[in-house]
Every structure is written in C-alpha cells, then in structure tokens.
Amino acid sequence: MSVDNSDGTEEPGWEVDPEDEQGVAVLAALARQLKTWRESAGMRAAEFGAAIQYGEDLVRKVEAGKRIPRPEYLDRADEVLNAGGKTSAMKVDLEQVRYPKKIRDLAKMEARAVELGAYGSHNIHGLLQTEDYARALFDMAQPPQSPEQVERGVGARLARQSIFERSPGPALSFVQEEVTLRRTIGGTMVLRGQLERLLELGGLRNVTIQVMPTICADHAGMGGRIQVLKFGDGTAVGRSDGVFNGRPVSEHKQLQILELRYGMIRAQALSPRESRAFIEKLLGET
C-alpha cells in the first residue's frame, strides 16, 4: 500500500481482531505508551500526525488501540519524539499482533517444525508463493476483501516464509497438482515468477518439490489438501480436507492415516528430478 500523507486520506495499518484477546491486550499497551510519549513531548495529535506524515485520524485510532500501526509509523514517531529507539523497539511487540491469530499460531508451529509435508490441489502452497501470486489470490477472494485486508494477508503469508532461512533448516516436502502450475493466477508474468520461485526453492538442499501429473489415474490425494508438521520432541500435528472434518489432529492413529496418504501421493507423483524438468518445461512454454 502507498504511504499515508498528512491529509489522512489513506490509513496504512490494520485493525486488530476483537476476538484476539492477546492481540487486543498488546495493542492497548502499545497505544498507551505512544499517547503518553506524544503528550510528554507537548504535541497535539494533529501536530504529531503532520510531523510523521500521517493523518490525525490515524494517530487517534492508533492511540485508541483500534489500529495496528505499520513499522515505519513507529520509526517516524521515534525520530519526532526523540525517543532514542524506544518507540522503534516496540516493533517487536507489534509483530505479535500484526497478523491474524490463526496465522500467528500456524507460523509458530512451522517455526518449530523439523519436518513438513504438504500436498496442494488447488493453489501453490503458501510457503512457496511469491508476493504477486499471493496478492492475486487474496484479490480474488469472495466476498471481496478491502485493500487493507489483502495487504495484511499477503504480509502474513510472506512472513511465514522465514522458515527457509532457518539453520539448520527443516526437511520440507511439497507435492503440487499439475493444474496449480498451469493456472495463470494473476496473469502470465505472475505465473512465470511463481514457476521461477519453485525452481529456486527446489534447489535448496532441505526442500523437495514434486508434481502430481494430471494423467495419474491412481491418486491417493482425491480427498483434498494434506499437511503434516513434525516437531523435535516427537510430537506432530496434521490436517486434511478429506478426513477428520478438516480439523487439526495430533493422535498417533490419525496421523498415521495422513502420513500413509501423503506417502502414497509422493510415490505416485513425479520424482523430484522429473518434477524439476517438468516445471522448467512449463516455464519455457509460459
């Protein structure tokens, strides 16, 4: 999104989910601190907003705990208030509420995982998506989302991709249906960028990407998406559209069913080497 001007016509930031108790509490504490520092500096809301190049209305919403400010808001506030880095340091707390709770919980699990296996049948898996591809998906959501909601969703999805920067990295395995590599989400150039991203990630030593060709008649993934996360303490959690009503499961017998299906899917898909050649061929044709 574009940066807000002092006239307040645009309001970068996000609204906190009122059902996210932790997020509401963190944001309320942050709001009180910002308001206290502004008042201690002897600045009115309108004056402060003009100084940091944001509208007065946004300043008041932030200080009321109704709006989650973007990181650059805190950086500018720190400079104007001569806070010596104290305001900018609040970005660490801001990260706790910046994205919806369910996304934060998923990101925490992915950050703990030592192994991840995922099968996707409609879209490229979120961890593999480019920014443009993710934005195109959020743009086509029904009912339509506001530009703010779209940007928040894109930001949350990209933030999860820090999993590729972990050292040592977890073992990551993905199987994508052929159709997900052909559907021009966002247009041809977006698809090209997405295919290039798959080739890039597939070249990492801890990442395996396979393609399930449409011509495959024996298919264990007809029930829909599957994802299994395994953790260092021996526990695991899995989820599938086709079983257990789509809810997360962690019992051994339930996980066995998901792992069996995912294992069969991997065996029926093209090998990693064949899949890379397939993606390269698609890229050349796109």
XYZ file of C-alpha atoms in Angstrom:
286
model
C 0.000 0.000 0.000
C 1.117 3.586 -0.503
C 2.348 5.710 2.367
C -0.215 7.927 4.030
C 0.054 11.672 3.559
C -0.600 14.240 6.255
C -4.102 14.886 4.903
C -5.121 11.485 6.230
C -6.721 10.278 3.010
C -5.012 6.919 3.340
C -4.545 4.903 6.508
C -1.805 2.281 6.422
C -2.083 -0.302 9.147
C -4.546 -2.957 10.169
C -7.467 -3.360 12.514
C -6.938 -5.813 15.345
C -9.270 -8.810 15.570
C -11.557 -8.086 18.573
C -11.681 -11.815 19.361
C -7.882 -11.961 19.595
C -7.550 -11.299 23.332
C -3.761 -11.397 23.318
C -3.595 -9.060 20.347
C -6.051 -6.598 21.892
C -4.049 -6.508 25.146
C -0.698 -5.990 23.415
C -2.084 -3.273 21.173
C -3.732 -1.472 24.098
C -0.420 -1.346 25.976
C 1.400 -0.104 22.883
C -1.280 2.552 22.305
C -0.986 3.880 25.870
C 2.783 4.216 25.545
C 2.576 6.068 22.253
C -0.016 8.504 23.563
C 1.971 9.119 26.771
C 5.171 9.857 24.833
C 3.356 12.204 22.454
C 1.728 14.134 25.294
C 5.023 14.264 27.199
C 6.544 15.885 24.118
C 3.808 18.538 24.270
C 2.401 17.672 20.845
C -1.258 17.572 19.846
C -2.454 14.625 17.734
C -2.795 16.772 14.610
C 0.646 18.286 15.095
C 2.212 14.903 15.710
C 0.469 13.406 12.677
C 1.756 16.185 10.423
C 5.278 15.669 11.784
C 5.317 11.953 10.994
C 3.357 12.428 7.751
C 0.247 10.556 8.808
C -3.310 11.793 9.269
C -4.661 12.921 12.644
C -7.466 10.374 12.386
C -4.972 7.535 12.101
C -2.954 8.859 15.061
C -6.066 8.880 17.211
C -7.052 5.364 16.118
C -3.558 4.059 16.896
C -3.585 5.710 20.321
C -7.039 4.268 20.998
C -5.813 0.764 20.258
C -8.111 0.481 17.236
C -5.393 0.395 14.608
C -2.157 -1.575 14.288
C 0.480 0.854 13.008
C 2.958 -0.164 10.362
C 6.635 -0.410 11.406
C 7.507 2.810 9.570
C 4.955 4.658 11.725
C 6.944 3.695 14.822
C 10.232 4.627 13.187
C 8.975 8.098 12.324
C 7.429 8.512 15.775
C 10.751 7.604 17.366
C 12.536 10.293 15.371
C 9.950 13.023 16.007
C 9.657 12.256 19.725
C 13.428 11.835 20.186
C 12.665 8.506 21.852
C 16.155 7.134 21.320
C 14.971 3.895 19.776
C 12.335 3.105 22.411
C 9.428 3.589 20.037
C 11.092 1.644 17.242
C 11.761 -1.181 19.718
C 8.003 -1.608 20.045
C 8.034 -3.246 16.618
C 8.943 -6.485 18.380
C 5.652 -6.350 20.310
C 3.850 -5.253 17.174
C 4.863 -8.469 15.404
C 2.748 -10.387 17.951
C -0.470 -8.768 16.744
C 0.338 -7.711 13.199
C -1.310 -10.774 11.663
C -4.500 -12.726 12.474
C -4.209 -15.103 15.418
C -4.761 -18.250 13.373
C -1.904 -17.237 11.067
C 0.361 -16.454 14.031
C -0.402 -19.868 15.512
C 0.378 -21.572 12.200
C 3.620 -19.611 11.850
C 4.669 -20.636 15.369
C 4.114 -24.302 14.539
C 6.024 -24.000 11.275
C 8.868 -22.278 13.127
C 9.109 -25.273 15.499
C 8.792 -27.953 12.833
C 11.735 -30.186 11.954
C 9.763 -31.758 9.114
C 6.860 -30.595 6.970
C 4.959 -32.452 4.273
C 2.239 -30.785 2.212
C 0.057 -31.716 -0.751
C -1.743 -28.939 -2.642
C -4.552 -29.478 -5.126
C -5.900 -26.007 -5.946
C -3.199 -23.402 -5.341
C 0.540 -23.271 -4.812
C 1.276 -23.876 -1.109
C 1.503 -20.630 0.866
C 5.123 -21.204 1.844
C 6.047 -21.403 -1.840
C 4.071 -18.422 -3.107
C 5.597 -15.249 -4.494
C 4.270 -11.913 -3.280
C 2.481 -11.249 -6.584
C 0.887 -14.697 -6.648
C -0.304 -14.378 -3.045
C -1.743 -10.921 -3.700
C -3.609 -12.196 -6.755
C -5.182 -14.949 -4.647
C -6.297 -12.548 -1.939
C -7.612 -10.143 -4.595
C -9.962 -12.812 -5.944
C -11.349 -13.807 -2.534
C -15.137 -13.849 -2.145
C -16.635 -11.874 -0.564
C -14.119 -9.264 -1.755
C -11.571 -8.041 0.769
C -10.548 -4.436 1.315
C -7.081 -3.358 0.113
C -6.041 -3.299 3.761
C -7.151 -6.903 4.315
C -5.378 -8.005 1.150
C -2.087 -6.420 2.222
C -2.378 -7.858 5.704
C -2.955 -11.326 4.283
C -0.038 -11.022 1.874
C 2.254 -9.770 4.630
C 1.317 -12.650 6.911
C 1.909 -15.215 4.190
C 5.327 -13.827 3.290
C 6.360 -13.597 6.944
C 5.867 -17.368 7.286
C 8.463 -17.932 4.578
C 11.237 -17.146 7.055
C 11.151 -20.925 7.539
C 13.522 -21.149 4.548
C 16.084 -19.037 6.406
C 16.342 -21.313 9.443
C 19.647 -23.013 10.149
C 19.650 -25.919 10.309
C 16.661 -25.940 8.028
C 13.723 -28.341 8.494
C 13.029 -31.043 5.905
C 10.324 -29.566 3.670
C 8.387 -31.665 1.177
C 5.709 -30.378 -1.197
C 3.577 -32.115 -3.811
C 1.664 -29.845 -6.187
C -1.041 -30.834 -8.620
C -0.098 -30.066 -12.213
C -3.082 -27.730 -12.582
C -1.680 -25.432 -9.873
C 1.369 -24.886 -12.079
C -0.685 -24.076 -15.161
C -3.439 -21.837 -13.806
C -2.489 -18.233 -14.600
C -3.263 -16.735 -11.209
C -2.589 -13.006 -11.602
C -1.632 -13.335 -15.261
C 1.166 -14.858 -17.305
C 4.022 -12.843 -15.807
C 2.911 -13.654 -12.263
C 2.828 -17.337 -13.167
C 6.312 -17.119 -14.682
C 7.615 -15.539 -11.495
C 5.945 -18.275 -9.470
C 7.469 -21.076 -11.551
C 10.893 -19.441 -11.209
C 10.382 -19.297 -7.447
C 9.566 -23.016 -7.348
C 12.784 -23.805 -9.204
C 14.731 -21.597 -6.800
C 13.286 -23.187 -3.668
C 13.519 -26.671 -5.155
C 17.268 -26.143 -5.435
C 17.629 -25.864 -1.641
C 19.091 -28.972 -0.034
C 16.290 -29.293 2.526
C 13.408 -28.699 0.105
C 11.743 -31.289 -2.136
C 9.106 -30.274 -4.663
C 7.179 -32.845 -6.673
C 4.463 -32.568 -9.303
C 1.389 -34.786 -9.462
C 0.625 -35.086 -13.197
C -2.991 -34.825 -14.264
C -2.696 -38.086 -16.197
C -2.081 -40.023 -12.956
C -5.062 -42.374 -12.606
C -4.128 -43.901 -9.235
C -4.353 -40.981 -6.860
C -4.378 -41.004 -3.055
C -4.978 -37.259 -2.828
C -8.514 -37.060 -4.117
C -9.721 -36.107 -0.639
C -8.017 -32.709 -0.887
C -5.123 -30.923 0.779
C -2.881 -32.603 3.340
C -0.283 -31.118 5.648
C 1.735 -32.785 8.397
C 4.141 -30.996 10.738
C 6.592 -32.901 12.926
C 8.420 -31.379 15.886
C 11.709 -32.031 17.634
C 10.058 -33.518 20.728
C 8.499 -36.324 18.685
C 5.013 -34.818 18.535
C 3.227 -33.904 15.329
C 0.076 -32.269 14.009
C -1.703 -32.840 10.723
C -4.664 -31.652 8.762
C -6.554 -32.730 5.653
C -9.633 -31.515 3.821
C -10.835 -35.071 3.329
C -10.736 -36.624 6.814
C -11.443 -35.673 10.438
C -13.734 -32.853 9.239
C -10.703 -30.838 8.206
C -9.690 -30.129 11.814
C -6.089 -30.378 13.113
C -5.257 -33.771 14.623
C -2.373 -35.000 16.748
C -3.300 -38.533 17.839
C -0.991 -41.246 16.568
C -3.653 -43.238 14.698
C -4.992 -40.149 12.957
C -1.525 -39.018 11.959
C -0.778 -42.483 10.590
C -3.686 -42.138 8.168
C -2.454 -38.759 6.935
C 1.138 -39.951 6.630
C 0.008 -43.050 4.725
C -1.938 -40.937 2.251
C 0.852 -38.421 1.844
C 3.398 -41.197 1.362
C 1.255 -42.686 -1.390
C 0.861 -39.278 -3.020
C 4.635 -38.784 -3.091
C 5.116 -42.237 -4.595
C 2.529 -41.579 -7.311
C 3.892 -38.126 -8.198
C 6.825 -37.395 -10.487
C 10.208 -37.753 -8.822
C 11.950 -34.533 -7.675
C 14.244 -34.669 -10.718
C 11.346 -35.303 -13.116
C 9.327 -32.574 -11.398
C 12.080 -30.011 -11.849
C 12.313 -30.848 -15.548
C 8.517 -30.583 -15.794
C 8.498 -27.121 -14.163
C 11.335 -25.951 -16.409
C 9.364 -27.111 -19.447
C 6.262 -25.244 -18.272
C 8.310 -22.123 -17.685
C 9.653 -22.316 -21.222
C 6.102 -22.599 -22.565
C 4.655 -19.777 -20.432
